[in-house]
mmCIF file of C-alpha atoms in Angstrom:
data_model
loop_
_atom_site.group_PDB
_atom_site.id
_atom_site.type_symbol
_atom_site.label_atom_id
_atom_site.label_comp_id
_atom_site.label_asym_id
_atom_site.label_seq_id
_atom_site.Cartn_x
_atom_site.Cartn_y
_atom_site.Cartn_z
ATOM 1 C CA UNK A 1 4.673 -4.709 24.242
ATOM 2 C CA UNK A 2 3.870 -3.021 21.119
ATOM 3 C CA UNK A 3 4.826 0.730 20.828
ATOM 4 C CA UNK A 4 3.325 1.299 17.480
ATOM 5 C CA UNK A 5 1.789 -0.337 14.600
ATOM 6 C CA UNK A 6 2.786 0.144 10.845
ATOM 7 C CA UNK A 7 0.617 -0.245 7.694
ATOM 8 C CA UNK A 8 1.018 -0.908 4.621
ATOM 9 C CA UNK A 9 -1.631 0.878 2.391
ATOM 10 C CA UNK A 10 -2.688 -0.759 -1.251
ATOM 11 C CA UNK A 11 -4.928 -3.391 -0.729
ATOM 12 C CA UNK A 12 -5.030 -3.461 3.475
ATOM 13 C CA UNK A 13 -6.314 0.219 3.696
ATOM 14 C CA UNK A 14 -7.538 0.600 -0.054
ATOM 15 C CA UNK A 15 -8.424 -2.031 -2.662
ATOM 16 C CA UNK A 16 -6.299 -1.920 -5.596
ATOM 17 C CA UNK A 17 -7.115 -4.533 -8.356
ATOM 18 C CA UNK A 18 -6.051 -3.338 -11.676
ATOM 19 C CA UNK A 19 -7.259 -6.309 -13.689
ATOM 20 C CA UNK A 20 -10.697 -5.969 -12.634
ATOM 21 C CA UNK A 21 -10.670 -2.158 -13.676
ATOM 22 C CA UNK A 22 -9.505 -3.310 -17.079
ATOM 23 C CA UNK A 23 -12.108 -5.810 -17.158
ATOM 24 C CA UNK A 24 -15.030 -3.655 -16.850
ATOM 25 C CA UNK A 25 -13.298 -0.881 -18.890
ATOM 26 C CA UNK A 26 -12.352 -2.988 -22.031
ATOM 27 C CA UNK A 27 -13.374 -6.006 -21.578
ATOM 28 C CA UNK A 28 -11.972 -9.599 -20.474
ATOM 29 C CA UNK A 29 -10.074 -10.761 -23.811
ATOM 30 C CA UNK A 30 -8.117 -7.249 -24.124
ATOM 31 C CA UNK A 31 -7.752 -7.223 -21.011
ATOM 32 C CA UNK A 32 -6.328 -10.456 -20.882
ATOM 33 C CA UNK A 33 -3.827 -9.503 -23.645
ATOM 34 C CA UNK A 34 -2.751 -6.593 -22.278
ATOM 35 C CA UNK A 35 -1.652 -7.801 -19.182
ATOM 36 C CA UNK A 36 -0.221 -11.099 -21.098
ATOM 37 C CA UNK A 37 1.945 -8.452 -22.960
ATOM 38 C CA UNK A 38 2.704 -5.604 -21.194
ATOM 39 C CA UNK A 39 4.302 -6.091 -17.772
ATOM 40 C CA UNK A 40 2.235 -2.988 -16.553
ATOM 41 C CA UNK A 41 3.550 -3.599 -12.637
ATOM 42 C CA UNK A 42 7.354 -3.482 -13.807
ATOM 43 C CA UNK A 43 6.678 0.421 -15.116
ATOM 44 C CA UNK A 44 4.046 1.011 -11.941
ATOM 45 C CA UNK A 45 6.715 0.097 -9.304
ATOM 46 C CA UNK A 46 9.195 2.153 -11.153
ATOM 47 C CA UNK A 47 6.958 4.608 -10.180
ATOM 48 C CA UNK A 48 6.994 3.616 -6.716
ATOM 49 C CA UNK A 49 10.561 4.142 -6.616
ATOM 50 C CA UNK A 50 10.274 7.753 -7.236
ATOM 51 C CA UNK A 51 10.213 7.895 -11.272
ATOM 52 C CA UNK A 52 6.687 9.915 -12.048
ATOM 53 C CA UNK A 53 3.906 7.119 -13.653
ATOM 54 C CA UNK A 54 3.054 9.397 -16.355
ATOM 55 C CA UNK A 55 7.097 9.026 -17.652
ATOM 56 C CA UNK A 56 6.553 5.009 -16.922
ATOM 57 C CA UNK A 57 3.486 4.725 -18.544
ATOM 58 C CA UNK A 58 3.974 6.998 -21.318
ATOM 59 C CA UNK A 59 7.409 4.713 -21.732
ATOM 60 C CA UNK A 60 5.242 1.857 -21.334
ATOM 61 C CA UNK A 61 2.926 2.918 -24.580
ATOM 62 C CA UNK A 62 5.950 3.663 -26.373
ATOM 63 C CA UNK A 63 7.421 0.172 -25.843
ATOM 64 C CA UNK A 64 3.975 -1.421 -26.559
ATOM 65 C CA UNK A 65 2.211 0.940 -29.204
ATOM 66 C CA UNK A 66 -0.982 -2.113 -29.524
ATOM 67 C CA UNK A 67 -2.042 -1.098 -26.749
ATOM 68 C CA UNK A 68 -1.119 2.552 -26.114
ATOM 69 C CA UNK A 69 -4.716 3.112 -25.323
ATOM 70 C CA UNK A 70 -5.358 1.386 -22.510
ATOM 71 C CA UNK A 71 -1.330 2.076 -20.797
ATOM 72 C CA UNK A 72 -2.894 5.720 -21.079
ATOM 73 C CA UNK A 73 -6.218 4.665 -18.934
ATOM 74 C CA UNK A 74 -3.236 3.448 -16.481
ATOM 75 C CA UNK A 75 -2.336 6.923 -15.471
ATOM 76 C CA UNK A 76 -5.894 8.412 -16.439
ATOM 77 C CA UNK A 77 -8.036 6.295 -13.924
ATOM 78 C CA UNK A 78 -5.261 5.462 -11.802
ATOM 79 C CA UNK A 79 -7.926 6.379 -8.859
ATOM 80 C CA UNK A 80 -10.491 3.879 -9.942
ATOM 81 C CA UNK A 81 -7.962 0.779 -9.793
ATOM 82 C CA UNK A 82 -7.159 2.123 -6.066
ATOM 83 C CA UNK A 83 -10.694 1.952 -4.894
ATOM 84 C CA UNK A 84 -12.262 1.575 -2.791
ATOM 85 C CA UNK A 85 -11.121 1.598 0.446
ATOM 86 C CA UNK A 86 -11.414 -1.151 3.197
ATOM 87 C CA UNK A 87 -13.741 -0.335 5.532
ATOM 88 C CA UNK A 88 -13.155 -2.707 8.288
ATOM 89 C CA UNK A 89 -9.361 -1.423 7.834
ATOM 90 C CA UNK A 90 -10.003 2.061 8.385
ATOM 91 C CA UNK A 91 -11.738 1.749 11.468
ATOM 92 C CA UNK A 92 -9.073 -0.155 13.107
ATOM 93 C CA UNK A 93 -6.809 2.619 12.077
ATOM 94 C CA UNK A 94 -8.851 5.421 12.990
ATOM 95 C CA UNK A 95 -9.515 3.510 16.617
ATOM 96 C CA UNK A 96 -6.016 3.117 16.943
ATOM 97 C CA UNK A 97 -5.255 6.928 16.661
ATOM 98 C CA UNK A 98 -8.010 7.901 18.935
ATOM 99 C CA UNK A 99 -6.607 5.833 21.744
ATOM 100 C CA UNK A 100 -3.185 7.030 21.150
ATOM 101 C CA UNK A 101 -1.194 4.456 19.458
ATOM 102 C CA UNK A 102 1.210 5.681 17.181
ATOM 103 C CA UNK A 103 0.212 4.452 13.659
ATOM 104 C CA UNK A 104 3.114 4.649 10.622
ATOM 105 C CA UNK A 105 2.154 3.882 7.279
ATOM 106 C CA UNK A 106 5.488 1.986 5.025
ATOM 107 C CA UNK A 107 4.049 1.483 1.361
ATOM 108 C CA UNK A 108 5.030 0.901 -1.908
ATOM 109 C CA UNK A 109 3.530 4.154 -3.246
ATOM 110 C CA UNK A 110 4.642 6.642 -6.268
ATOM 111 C CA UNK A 111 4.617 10.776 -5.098
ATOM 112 C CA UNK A 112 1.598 11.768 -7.411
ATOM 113 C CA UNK A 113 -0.248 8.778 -6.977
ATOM 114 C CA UNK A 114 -0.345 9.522 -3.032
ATOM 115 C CA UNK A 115 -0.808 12.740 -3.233
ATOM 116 C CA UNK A 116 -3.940 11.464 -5.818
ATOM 117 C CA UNK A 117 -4.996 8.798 -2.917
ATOM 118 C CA UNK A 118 -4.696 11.198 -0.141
ATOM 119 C CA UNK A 119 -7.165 13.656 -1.365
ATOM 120 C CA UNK A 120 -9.811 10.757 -2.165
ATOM 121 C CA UNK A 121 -8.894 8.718 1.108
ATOM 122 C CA UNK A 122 -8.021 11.560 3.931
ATOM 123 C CA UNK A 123 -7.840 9.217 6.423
ATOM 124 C CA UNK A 124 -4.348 8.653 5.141
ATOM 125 C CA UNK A 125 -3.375 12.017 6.573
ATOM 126 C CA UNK A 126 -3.857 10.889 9.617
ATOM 127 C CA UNK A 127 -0.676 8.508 10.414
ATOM 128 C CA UNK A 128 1.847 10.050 12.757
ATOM 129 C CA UNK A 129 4.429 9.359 10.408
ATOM 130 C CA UNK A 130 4.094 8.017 6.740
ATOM 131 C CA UNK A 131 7.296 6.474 4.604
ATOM 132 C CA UNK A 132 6.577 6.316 1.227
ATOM 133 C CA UNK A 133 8.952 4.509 -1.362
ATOM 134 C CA UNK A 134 8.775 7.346 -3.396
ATOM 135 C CA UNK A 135 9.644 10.124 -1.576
ATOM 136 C CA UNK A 136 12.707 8.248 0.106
ATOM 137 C CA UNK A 137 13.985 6.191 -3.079
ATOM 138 C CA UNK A 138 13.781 3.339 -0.937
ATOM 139 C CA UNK A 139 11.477 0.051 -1.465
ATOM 140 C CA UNK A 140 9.679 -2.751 -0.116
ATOM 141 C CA UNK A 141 11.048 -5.469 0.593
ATOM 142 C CA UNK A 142 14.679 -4.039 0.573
ATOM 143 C CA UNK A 143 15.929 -3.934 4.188
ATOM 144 C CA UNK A 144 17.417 -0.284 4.058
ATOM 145 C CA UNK A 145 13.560 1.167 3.909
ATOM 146 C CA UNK A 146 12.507 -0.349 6.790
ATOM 147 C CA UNK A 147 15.714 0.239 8.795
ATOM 148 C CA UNK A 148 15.044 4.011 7.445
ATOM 149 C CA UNK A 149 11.349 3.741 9.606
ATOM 150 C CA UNK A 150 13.258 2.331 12.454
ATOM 151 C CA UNK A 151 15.839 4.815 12.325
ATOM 152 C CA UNK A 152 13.592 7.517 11.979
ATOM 153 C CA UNK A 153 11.072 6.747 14.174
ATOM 154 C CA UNK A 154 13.433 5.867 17.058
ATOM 155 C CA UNK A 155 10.895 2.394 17.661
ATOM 156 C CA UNK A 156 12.811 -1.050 18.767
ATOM 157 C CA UNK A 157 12.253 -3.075 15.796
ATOM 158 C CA UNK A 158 10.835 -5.759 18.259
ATOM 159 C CA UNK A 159 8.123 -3.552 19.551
ATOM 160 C CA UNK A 160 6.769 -2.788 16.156
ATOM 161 C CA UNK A 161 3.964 -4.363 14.736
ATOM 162 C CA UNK A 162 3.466 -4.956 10.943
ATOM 163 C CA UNK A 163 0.509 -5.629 8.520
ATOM 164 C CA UNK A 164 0.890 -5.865 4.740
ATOM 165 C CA UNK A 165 -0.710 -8.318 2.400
ATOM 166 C CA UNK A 166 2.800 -9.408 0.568
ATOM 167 C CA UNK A 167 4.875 -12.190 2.377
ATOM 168 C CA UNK A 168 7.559 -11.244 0.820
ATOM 169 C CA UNK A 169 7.501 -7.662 2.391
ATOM 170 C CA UNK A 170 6.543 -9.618 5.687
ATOM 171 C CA UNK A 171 9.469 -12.033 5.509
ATOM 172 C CA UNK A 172 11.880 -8.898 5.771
ATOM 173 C CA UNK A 173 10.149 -7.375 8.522
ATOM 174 C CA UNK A 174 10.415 -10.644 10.362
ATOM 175 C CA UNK A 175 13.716 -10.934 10.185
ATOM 176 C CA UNK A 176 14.541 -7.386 11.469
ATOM 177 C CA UNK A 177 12.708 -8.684 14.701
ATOM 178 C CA UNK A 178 9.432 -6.594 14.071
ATOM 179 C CA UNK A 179 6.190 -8.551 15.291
ATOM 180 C CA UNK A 180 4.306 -9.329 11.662
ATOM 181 C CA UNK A 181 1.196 -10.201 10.591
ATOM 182 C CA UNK A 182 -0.103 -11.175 7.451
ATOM 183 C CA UNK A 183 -3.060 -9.120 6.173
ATOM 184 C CA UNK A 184 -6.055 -11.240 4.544
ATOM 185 C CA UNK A 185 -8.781 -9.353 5.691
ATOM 186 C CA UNK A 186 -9.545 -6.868 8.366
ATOM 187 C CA UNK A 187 -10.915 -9.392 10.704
ATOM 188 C CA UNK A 188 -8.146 -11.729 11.169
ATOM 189 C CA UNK A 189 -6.219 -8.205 11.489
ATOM 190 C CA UNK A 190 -8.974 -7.178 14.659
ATOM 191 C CA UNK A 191 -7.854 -10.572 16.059
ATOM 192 C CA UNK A 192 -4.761 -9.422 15.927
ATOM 193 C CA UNK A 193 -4.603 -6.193 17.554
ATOM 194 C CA UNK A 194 -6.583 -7.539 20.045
ATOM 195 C CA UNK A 195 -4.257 -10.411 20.703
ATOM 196 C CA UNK A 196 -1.356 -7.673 21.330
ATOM 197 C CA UNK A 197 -3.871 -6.283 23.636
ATOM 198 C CA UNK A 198 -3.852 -2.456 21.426
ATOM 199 C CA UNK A 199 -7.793 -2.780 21.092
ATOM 200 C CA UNK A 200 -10.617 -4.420 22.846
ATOM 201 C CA UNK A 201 -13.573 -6.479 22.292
ATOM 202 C CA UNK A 202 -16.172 -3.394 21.841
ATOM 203 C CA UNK A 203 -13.075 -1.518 19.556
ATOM 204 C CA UNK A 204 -13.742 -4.450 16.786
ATOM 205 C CA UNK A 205 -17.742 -4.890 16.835
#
């Protein structure tokens, strides 16, 4: 039995490819270099961890002055890199909440940046309970941050199901005793839910 299902967000809700917003913005070959260079995820999950992005990245363009330009378009057009969202995705999670199964988002997220994605994507409003890295200081795939949802949320770690598209934040769920599954698409997540028996044939057409 599964008493409630837990998302992660960035790329299983919403895309969120910053290399191929860099492509189209500046080209391959800068683009190329810049990430070659600049280890633009180290500042970005500093972020995540509660530091504001505009302090990272602003750090980030101090540290690497070459390319100051584009570190700015980081922050600028944040939005654009975390588009757009997954359509298949957000149906099973708006299905999901209509037939009354608690839905909890845990994500890797910074407190502007979700703030930014929640007005764009309001469907993220809608879980019963979202714990985001930033707001809590806590991270994926440290074990305190989920043990924070469990605690929380009052949920038997077995009777929780799990999607998120990182094994690593997978393997840690797993061995907590939470029921995983790793996302690489929304369909084999529909086979999924429907294997736990949550949704039905005519939920996932």
């Amino acid at each position: 039995m599964i008493d409630a299902v837990v998302w992660d967000i960035g790329r299983v809700l919403i895309e969120y490819d910053p290399v191929r917003f860099f492509t189209g913005a500046v080209g391959p070959d800068r683009t190329k270099a810049l990430f070659d260079t600049v280890d633009l995820e180290s500042y970005n999950l500093r972020s995540d961890a509660g530091e504001p992005l505009r302090d990272t990245m602003a750090e980030a363009a101090a540290d690497h002055p070459d390319f100051a330009n584009e570190i700015g378009m980081f922050w600028d057009h944040w939005i654009d890199m975390a588009s757009p969202e997954i359509p298949g995705s957000v149906r099973l999670l708006v299905t999901l909440k209509q037939r009354g199964i608690p839905v909890l988002a845990l994500s890797n997220f910074g407190r502007e940046t979700f703030d930014i994605a929640c007005a764009r994507y309001p469907f993220l409003t809608t879980f019963d309970r979202a714990y985001i890295s930033a707001h809590l200081g806590q991270i994926k795939p440290n074990p305190d941050f989920y043990e924070t949802l469990e605690r929380d949320s009052g949920y038997a770690p077995s009777r929780l199901l799990f999607t998120d598209d990182k094994p690593e934040n997978i393997a840690t769920a797993a061995a907590r005793g939470w029921q995983t599954h790793l996302f690489q698409g929304p369909d084999g997540w529909a086979d999924c839910l429907l294997a736990h028996g949550l949704l039905n044939h005519e939920d996932i057409q």
